[in-house]
Every structure is written in C-alpha cells, then in structure tokens.
Amino acid sequence: MTSAHSKLYSDDVSLVVVVVDTNPFFWAGAALPFADFLSHVLHFVNSLLLLSNLNHVVIIAAGVSSCAYVFDSGNAGASGAADVAETLGKASRKMEEFIKQDARETASNGTVADGGAASLFSGALSLALCYIQRIFRSGTRHPQPRILCLQGSPDGPEQYVAVMNSIFSAQRSMVPIDTCIVGTQDSAFLQQASYITGGVYMKPQELSGLFQYLAAVFATDLHSRTFLRLPKTLGVDFRASCFCHKKTIDMGYVCSVCLSIFCKYHKKCSTCGIAYAEHFP
Amino acid sequence: MDYRPSRMAVVAKCAEAFIREFFDQNPLSHVGLVTIKDGISHRLTEIGGSPESQINALMGKLECSGDSSLQNALELVNGYLNQIPSYGHKEVLFLYSALNTCDPGDIMETIEKCKKSKVRCSVIGLAAEIFICKHLCEETGGSYTVALDESHFKELLLEHAPPPPAIAEYAAANLIKMGFPQRGAEDLISICSCHKKIKSGAEGYICPRCKVNVCELPTECRTCGLTLVSSPHLARSYHHLFPVAPFDEVTFKLGQKGGQNCFGCQQSLINTGGQSNIHVRCPKCNHHFCFDCDIYIHESLHNCPGCESQRSSSR
C-alpha cells in the first residue's frame, strides 16, 4: 500500500498517536519493568517533538478495564514542546493516575480474574481514530497521521470484530498502524493491522535498547519512509478461526447469509439460525 | 450543460470510482463489464473478484459508435449470470445514454427471461427517460434514474454500491466450502496459475487443497475450483451483524460522565458560539460524543469507543 501522499499535507509534519499497553497482569511478569519502559517511550515522544515544532504527539493508554487519553502535546501550552522536563513530568503523572484508576476499576469489576487477560486494545484504537478524524477536520494543511501501538498482552479473541472494524476504517482514511511488540508472543491482530494499513510490524530482540529501536524505525514521518529500508514482516497469518472451536483452519465452510466460518458441515447455522437448502458431501 | 470532455470519459471515470466503492462494500462479490456498440454486445472483462482488472479495462481506450441494443445486452448478460450459484444475488446496471434501442427480436420476451432467472436490472440514463428502460426496471425490481448533470450522475451511480436488501426466497442459504490460504515460503519458486509466470513463493498464496500458487485474493483456484479468501475479506462484512446502536441527543449538564469533552476526540462539547449545547450519548456505555464523532462512528468505524473501552460482563 502506498503511503499517504497528498498535496494537502505538509511533507514531514506528523501526528503520532501512541497506544500504550498498561495491562498490569502483563507488566507484573515482564522482563522490562514498566517504569523503564515508560521512560523509553517518553524519551521517544520527546525526540518526536524535537524533530519538528509542528509535530503533534498524543498518548492513549489501554488498560484492562478502561482506556483514556494520557498526554496531548497540543495542550502543552506555548513553551510546552521545548520544555522537555515538563513534558516528561506531566505525562508520567497522568499515566500513574490512569493506572491507579484502572486498577480500582479492575478490582471492583469481578469478571477479570486470570493473568491472561487482554488489554482493551480495540477501545484505544477507536479513540485514536476518532482523534485523527478531528485533526482531518481542522483544515487543509494538517499533519500526516499515523498510529504506533506498543503491545505486550495477548490478543483477546472477543475483540476480533472491533479490531477488524478499526483496521478497515484506518485503511480507508490511509492511516498506517505501526506495531512494536514488547512482550514475548506475536500478535496476529496487529500483524494483520500493520499489513493491511501499510505500517511497520516489529518485535525487538533486546528490550533494554527499546529507545534505539523506536527511534530508528518508528520516528520517521511517512514521506521519508519511502527512502528507508524498514523491517518487513514475512508470513502474516491470514487464516480464519472457526466459530465453533476457535481453532485456526485453512479450509472451512462459510454460511452464505452471515459469513460465519465452520470447520465441519452443519445442517443449520449457529449464528443466524438459518437452515441450509442443499446438502453437499 | 453536457458532460465534459465527452460522455464516455465521464462515464468511465465515474465507473472506476463506483467499482472501488463497490468492492469496499461487497468484498466477496464479482463484477464484469459489457459494452454495447453497433447494436452488438461485447464482453469487456470477465467477471472477477478484484477491482484491478476491471479498472485497467476502463482506463483503456473506449470508443462509441452505432446504435445500442438493449435486448442483445440482456441476452449476453443472462448467459453469464446463469452460471452463478443459487446463493448469489444477480444484478445488472446499465449506464445508458441512447434514446432508443434497436433489437433483433421481441425485447419483452427477454425481459420475461430475466425476470424468471431473478436478475435485477437497473438503469441510469444520461439523456431522457425512456419507456422500455422503465418497464425493464419495474419488471425485474431494479431502479431507474436519470442523471441531470455530472455530479448527480456520480451520486446516482454510487447509490448502487451498497447491497440492496435481499428477499429470502430469492437467495437460498448454503454452506460454501472456502479455503484460507497462507503466503508461501520465501524460498519456494513456482509458476503462478493465473498469469503463468514464475513467481517466488513469498509473493503469492498457496491453495490449501491443490497447493497451487495464486497471486491475489479473493479468487477461485483455477485448478481445483475452491474459492480462496482471507479472513479480513469476511471480517469486512461483520459490522452489518453487530451494528452500533444509534446515539441519543442530550444537552450538556454539569457533572456528566466524562466532563465537558467528547470521549472520542477530546473536543469541547460546550459551544460558546450561541448554538444550543446538544451533543450525543451512547445508550449502552453512557459516554458523551460530539456530532462529528457520531457520524464517523456510525458510517465508517462501526465501533463505539465507549463500549469498547469498558469491560462489561457480556465480554
């Protein structure tokens, strides 16, 4: 997919919406402590703001029970972009508040119990896209938007439809979704997201050098990416999972009415309840 | 007043925009192009599932000459559409600029034949309203519209992109066997079955049944006939199954959930410009949104950010 070339955008001004995974179940057992991770990310945000004084960065946190905006460089005030310490301080404080609030909500909500819980990634992605639409409405000369996802928790299969809807909306608005996996397992949702929208998917091998990976791969604006050799993902898994067992299949049966996927032939569709006309062997 | 630079050029350009929008809204559909020239109907492109081949044909040189024959076009199209399986919805869209039709036989019989094969015919006229087109559309259940100018023509054409409501008796439900191919291994060199060219395995997909290399999805495997799709193609239609509830209009109250900013884009909900302070609220999660986010959510995103940002017991 080609990048978003358009005469309406100023070439190297970007709007980066960073979606940060703050799932406490994941960070409790992660190799890199959350405080170090956050300092890598905030230094990266500062370097983005220093690249051009028109650059705009927004941070959205995806927790286990809620999502919220944590930082917006547009609100920083007249000298905000130049005052590095102030930016860092504000963002850290807001992030701490969000994590405490999220923990309170998780504790009061009895449904989240196990350690394999996914963060509310679909919610954060939807918020990011709404913000980007607001920037599109702000006039003809606006920055080129992109989304950077820092994900560590596993994918929640219940979020599949919502994540796919967000991916298609991003594709239509020509917003690339970049991914940097800070956990141990690859994320099938984010691989598909980056492939479909034309973004970069990367899983760094050394998490202690995270800032270097972020600055080398994800800091460039969309126009300059055409001149760079960025990491390419091979082998995006596009196979579907069947609705009955949730296992990945490479050949299956699809209901012609509701498009639900089954691994074996059934006489009736379990999603839409329709009975099938002809019988195939 | 008339179409510039020429009617053919305008129609080709609008048809290209229509094809892109059509495949966006109907990812598993097929489109074919047919031209009517000198009273004879020609097939311009084969019915295919990907927009590129159709658009390439439209960008080529298209010439107009001679009379147009509605009956010949209908006979040709009927022949192609008869091969479509019963669960598919068959439709013809005419972009008709002529003021008459010169037919070799009885066009009423052909219209009856189309009606029996359940082909829905619609016409968009560029000149004036013609009785025979109106009759054709009425008999087969299609829509007949006449464009007033170029932008109206584009609008009428794009109205045909979203799928029409299907009548249950017309399309029998079936379980269709489909394959979900993976990308081939990087070091595998094979000949792709569509263009008969040598391709590295990483650029194509491997059919799970007969292991042949195909270039793009969705397509039908040329060797074994299995329909090949990828899960994003099916997922594109899931938003019809799980639509977002319409938002309620509310006025601003102090102390409401989320404060005075729209939950989606953080824009202030209080208008100081003298407009009344109404905005919208999702009935399920009670988050407040501005009107622009409301339009975006319902027309393009199909997810409520508020509902997605909450872990409800139904998850």
Coordinates of C-alpha atoms in Angstrom, one line a residue, chain B:
Chain B
M1 CA -24.6 21.6 -19.7
D2 CA -23.5 18.4 -21.3
Y3 CA -20.8 16.1 -19.9
R4 CA -17.2 17.3 -20.5
P5 CA -14.8 16.3 -22.1
S6 CA -17.1 13.6 -23.5
R7 CA -19.8 11.4 -22.1
M8 CA -17.6 8.3 -22.5
A9 CA -14.8 9.8 -20.5
V10 CA -17.1 10.9 -17.7
V11 CA -18.9 7.5 -17.5
A12 CA -15.5 5.7 -17.4
K13 CA -14.2 7.9 -14.6
C14 CA -17.4 7.5 -12.5
A15 CA -17.5 3.8 -13.2
E16 CA -13.9 3.5 -11.8
A17 CA -15.0 5.2 -8.6
F18 CA -18.1 3.0 -8.4
I19 CA -16.0 -0.2 -8.8
R20 CA -13.7 0.8 -5.9
E21 CA -16.6 1.7 -3.7
F22 CA -18.5 -1.5 -4.7
F23 CA -15.6 -3.8 -3.7
D24 CA -15.2 -1.9 -0.5
Q25 CA -18.8 -2.5 0.5
N26 CA -19.1 -6.0 -1.1
P27 CA -15.8 -7.7 -0.6
L28 CA -16.8 -11.1 -1.8
S29 CA -18.7 -10.0 -4.9
H30 CA -17.7 -10.3 -8.6
V31 CA -18.0 -7.6 -11.3
G32 CA -17.8 -7.9 -15.1
L33 CA -18.0 -5.2 -17.8
V34 CA -20.0 -5.4 -21.0
T35 CA -20.2 -2.8 -23.8
I36 CA -22.9 -2.2 -26.4
K37 CA -21.6 -1.0 -29.7
D38 CA -23.0 -1.0 -33.3
G39 CA -26.0 -2.9 -31.9
I40 CA -23.8 -5.8 -30.7
S41 CA -22.9 -6.6 -27.1
H42 CA -19.2 -7.4 -26.3
R43 CA -17.7 -8.6 -23.1
L44 CA -15.1 -6.2 -22.0
T45 CA -13.8 -8.0 -18.9
E46 CA -14.5 -11.4 -17.4
I47 CA -16.5 -11.5 -14.1
G48 CA -13.8 -11.3 -11.5
G49 CA -13.4 -10.6 -7.8
S50 CA -10.7 -8.0 -7.8
P51 CA -11.0 -4.4 -9.0
E52 CA -7.7 -4.0 -10.8
S53 CA -8.5 -5.9 -14.0
Q54 CA -11.8 -4.0 -14.3
I55 CA -10.2 -0.6 -13.8
N56 CA -7.5 -1.4 -16.3
A57 CA -10.1 -2.1 -18.9
L58 CA -11.9 1.1 -18.1
M59 CA -8.7 3.2 -18.4
G60 CA -8.1 1.8 -21.9
K61 CA -9.4 3.4 -25.0
L62 CA -13.2 3.0 -25.1
E63 CA -14.9 4.1 -28.3
C64 CA -18.6 4.7 -29.1
S65 CA -20.3 4.0 -32.4
G66 CA -23.5 2.9 -33.8
D67 CA -26.9 2.0 -32.3
S68 CA -27.5 0.4 -29.0
S69 CA -29.4 -2.8 -28.4
L70 CA -30.8 -3.4 -25.0
Q71 CA -32.0 -6.9 -25.9
N72 CA -28.6 -8.1 -27.1
A73 CA -27.0 -6.9 -23.9
L74 CA -29.6 -8.6 -21.8
E75 CA -29.2 -11.9 -23.7
L76 CA -25.4 -11.8 -23.2
V77 CA -25.6 -10.9 -19.5
N78 CA -28.3 -13.6 -18.9
G79 CA -25.9 -16.2 -20.4
Y80 CA -23.1 -15.2 -18.0
L81 CA -25.3 -14.9 -14.9
N82 CA -26.9 -18.3 -15.4
Q83 CA -23.6 -19.9 -14.3
I84 CA -23.8 -18.2 -10.9
P85 CA -24.7 -20.5 -8.0
S86 CA -28.1 -20.0 -6.4
Y87 CA -26.9 -18.3 -3.2
G88 CA -25.5 -15.4 -5.2
H89 CA -27.5 -12.2 -5.9
K90 CA -27.5 -11.4 -9.7
E91 CA -27.7 -7.8 -10.8
V92 CA -27.2 -5.8 -14.0
L93 CA -26.5 -2.0 -14.0
F94 CA -26.9 -0.2 -17.4
L95 CA -25.3 3.1 -18.0
Y96 CA -27.4 4.2 -20.9
S97 CA -27.1 7.3 -23.0
A98 CA -29.0 6.4 -26.1
L99 CA -32.6 7.5 -26.7
N100 CA -33.8 4.2 -28.3
T101 CA -33.0 0.6 -28.6
C102 CA -32.7 -1.4 -31.9
D103 CA -33.4 -5.0 -31.2
P104 CA -33.4 -8.1 -33.5
G105 CA -36.4 -9.7 -31.7
D106 CA -39.0 -9.2 -29.1
I107 CA -37.5 -7.5 -26.1
M108 CA -40.5 -8.2 -23.9
E109 CA -39.6 -11.9 -24.1
T110 CA -36.0 -11.2 -23.0
I111 CA -37.3 -9.2 -20.1
E112 CA -39.5 -12.1 -19.0
K113 CA -36.5 -14.4 -19.2
C114 CA -34.5 -12.1 -16.9
K115 CA -37.4 -11.9 -14.5
K116 CA -37.5 -15.7 -14.4
S117 CA -33.8 -16.0 -13.7
K118 CA -34.2 -13.4 -10.9
V119 CA -31.7 -11.0 -12.4
R120 CA -32.3 -7.5 -11.0
C121 CA -31.8 -4.9 -13.8
S122 CA -31.3 -1.2 -13.0
V123 CA -30.6 1.7 -15.4
I124 CA -29.0 5.1 -15.0
G125 CA -29.9 7.2 -18.0
L126 CA -27.8 10.1 -19.2
A127 CA -30.3 11.6 -21.7
A128 CA -34.0 11.4 -21.1
E129 CA -36.4 8.9 -19.6
I130 CA -37.3 6.0 -22.0
F131 CA -40.3 3.8 -21.5
I132 CA -38.6 0.5 -22.3
C133 CA -35.9 1.1 -19.6
K134 CA -38.6 2.0 -17.1
H135 CA -40.5 -1.2 -18.0
L136 CA -37.4 -3.3 -17.6
C137 CA -36.6 -1.9 -14.2
E138 CA -40.2 -2.2 -13.0
E139 CA -40.5 -5.8 -14.1
T140 CA -37.2 -7.0 -12.6
G141 CA -37.3 -5.0 -9.4
G142 CA -34.5 -2.6 -10.2
S143 CA -34.3 1.2 -10.0
Y144 CA -34.4 3.6 -13.0
T145 CA -32.9 7.0 -12.5
V146 CA -31.9 9.7 -15.0
A147 CA -28.9 12.0 -14.3
L148 CA -29.2 15.7 -14.5
D149 CA -25.5 16.5 -14.6
E150 CA -22.1 15.0 -13.9
S151 CA -22.2 15.2 -10.1
H152 CA -25.7 13.9 -10.0
F153 CA -24.7 11.0 -12.2
K154 CA -21.8 10.1 -9.8
E155 CA -24.2 10.3 -6.9
L156 CA -26.8 8.0 -8.5
L157 CA -24.1 5.6 -9.5
L158 CA -22.6 5.4 -6.0
E159 CA -26.1 4.7 -4.6
H160 CA -25.9 1.3 -6.3
A161 CA -22.8 0.3 -4.3
P162 CA -24.3 -0.8 -1.0
P163 CA -26.1 -4.1 -1.3
P164 CA -29.9 -4.0 -1.7
P165 CA -32.0 -5.8 0.9
A166 CA -32.3 -9.4 -0.3
I167 CA -35.6 -11.2 -0.4
A168 CA -35.3 -14.5 1.5
E169 CA -36.9 -16.7 -1.2
Y170 CA -34.6 -15.4 -3.9
A171 CA -31.3 -16.5 -2.4
A172 CA -31.2 -19.9 -0.9
A173 CA -28.8 -20.2 2.0
N174 CA -25.9 -22.5 1.6
L175 CA -22.7 -23.5 3.4
I176 CA -20.0 -22.7 0.9
K177 CA -16.6 -24.5 1.1
M178 CA -13.8 -21.9 1.1
G179 CA -10.1 -22.1 1.6
F180 CA -7.9 -19.7 3.6
P181 CA -4.5 -19.8 2.0
Q182 CA -1.3 -18.8 3.7
R183 CA 1.6 -16.9 2.0
G184 CA 4.1 -19.3 0.6
A185 CA 7.6 -19.8 2.0
E186 CA 10.3 -17.4 0.9
D187 CA 12.5 -19.9 -0.9
L188 CA 9.7 -21.6 -2.8
I189 CA 9.8 -20.8 -6.6
S190 CA 6.7 -21.8 -8.6
I191 CA 4.6 -20.8 -11.5
C192 CA 1.5 -18.8 -10.6
S193 CA -1.6 -20.3 -12.1
C194 CA -3.3 -17.0 -13.1
H195 CA -0.6 -15.4 -15.2
K196 CA 1.6 -18.4 -16.0
K197 CA 4.7 -16.5 -14.8
I198 CA 7.5 -17.6 -12.5
K199 CA 7.0 -16.2 -9.0
S200 CA 8.7 -16.5 -5.7
G201 CA 6.5 -18.3 -3.1
A202 CA 6.5 -15.3 -0.8
E203 CA 4.6 -13.1 -3.3
G204 CA 1.7 -15.5 -3.7
Y205 CA -0.7 -17.7 -1.8
I206 CA -0.8 -21.5 -1.8
C207 CA -4.2 -23.1 -2.3
P208 CA -4.8 -25.4 0.7
R209 CA -6.4 -28.2 -1.4
C210 CA -4.2 -28.4 -4.5
K211 CA -1.1 -26.5 -3.4
V212 CA -1.0 -24.3 -6.5
N213 CA 0.2 -20.7 -6.4
V214 CA -2.3 -17.9 -6.8
C215 CA -1.4 -14.2 -7.0
E216 CA -4.2 -12.4 -5.2
L217 CA -7.3 -12.9 -3.1
P218 CA -10.2 -13.3 -3.3
T219 CA -10.2 -15.6 -6.2
E220 CA -11.2 -19.1 -7.3
C221 CA -8.4 -21.6 -7.7
R222 CA -8.0 -22.4 -11.4
T223 CA -7.0 -26.0 -10.7
C224 CA -9.5 -27.3 -8.2
G225 CA -12.2 -24.6 -8.2
L226 CA -12.0 -23.8 -4.4
T227 CA -13.0 -20.3 -3.5
L228 CA -10.0 -18.7 -1.8
V229 CA -10.5 -15.8 0.6
S230 CA -8.6 -14.3 3.5
S231 CA -10.2 -13.6 6.9
P232 CA -10.2 -9.8 6.5
H233 CA -12.4 -10.2 3.5
L234 CA -15.1 -11.9 5.6
A235 CA -14.5 -9.6 8.5
R236 CA -15.3 -6.6 6.3
S237 CA -19.0 -7.6 6.5
Y238 CA -19.2 -8.4 10.2
H239 CA -20.1 -4.8 11.1
H240 CA -23.6 -5.5 9.5
L241 CA -24.1 -8.3 12.0
F242 CA -23.1 -6.2 15.0
P243 CA -24.2 -2.6 14.3
V244 CA -23.6 0.3 16.7
A245 CA -26.8 1.4 18.5
P246 CA -27.9 4.9 17.4
F247 CA -26.9 7.6 19.9
D248 CA -29.4 9.8 21.8
E249 CA -29.3 13.6 21.7
V250 CA -28.7 15.2 25.0
T251 CA -28.0 18.6 26.4
F252 CA -25.0 19.4 28.5
K253 CA -25.3 19.0 32.2
L254 CA -22.6 19.9 34.8
G255 CA -21.1 16.8 36.3
Q256 CA -22.0 14.5 33.5
K257 CA -19.8 11.4 32.8
G258 CA -16.6 12.4 31.1
G259 CA -16.7 16.1 31.8
Q260 CA -17.1 18.6 29.1
N261 CA -15.1 16.9 26.4
C262 CA -16.2 14.5 23.7
F263 CA -15.0 11.0 24.8
G264 CA -13.8 10.2 21.3
C265 CA -11.8 13.2 20.1
Q266 CA -11.5 15.3 23.3
Q267 CA -13.1 18.3 21.7
S268 CA -15.1 20.6 23.9
L269 CA -18.8 19.9 23.9
I270 CA -19.7 23.4 25.1
N271 CA -20.3 25.8 22.2
T272 CA -19.6 29.4 23.0
G273 CA -20.9 30.5 19.7
G274 CA -24.5 30.7 20.7
Q275 CA -25.5 27.3 19.3
S276 CA -27.6 25.1 21.6
N277 CA -25.4 22.8 23.6
I278 CA -26.7 19.5 22.3
H279 CA -24.4 16.5 21.7
V280 CA -25.0 12.8 21.7
R281 CA -24.6 10.0 24.2
C282 CA -24.3 6.2 23.7
P283 CA -27.2 4.5 25.4
K284 CA -25.1 1.4 26.4
C285 CA -22.0 3.0 27.9
N286 CA -23.3 6.5 28.7
H287 CA -20.2 8.2 27.2
H288 CA -20.8 11.5 25.5
F289 CA -19.7 12.3 22.0
C290 CA -19.7 15.2 19.6
F291 CA -21.8 15.1 16.4
D292 CA -18.7 14.7 14.2
C293 CA -17.6 11.6 16.1
D294 CA -21.2 10.3 15.9
I295 CA -21.2 10.5 12.1
Y296 CA -17.7 8.9 11.9
I297 CA -18.6 6.1 14.3
H298 CA -21.9 5.2 12.6
E299 CA -20.7 5.5 9.0
S300 CA -17.1 4.4 9.0
L301 CA -15.8 3.0 12.3
H302 CA -18.8 0.8 13.3
N303 CA -17.4 0.6 16.9
C304 CA -18.5 2.7 19.8
P305 CA -15.2 3.7 21.5
G306 CA -17.0 4.0 24.9
C307 CA -18.4 0.5 24.7
E308 CA -15.0 -0.9 23.6
S309 CA -13.2 0.9 26.4
Q310 CA -15.3 -0.8 29.0
R311 CA -15.0 -4.4 30.3
S312 CA -18.6 -5.3 30.6
S313 CA -19.9 -8.6 31.9
S314 CA -21.0 -9.6 28.4
R315 CA -17.4 -9.8 27.2

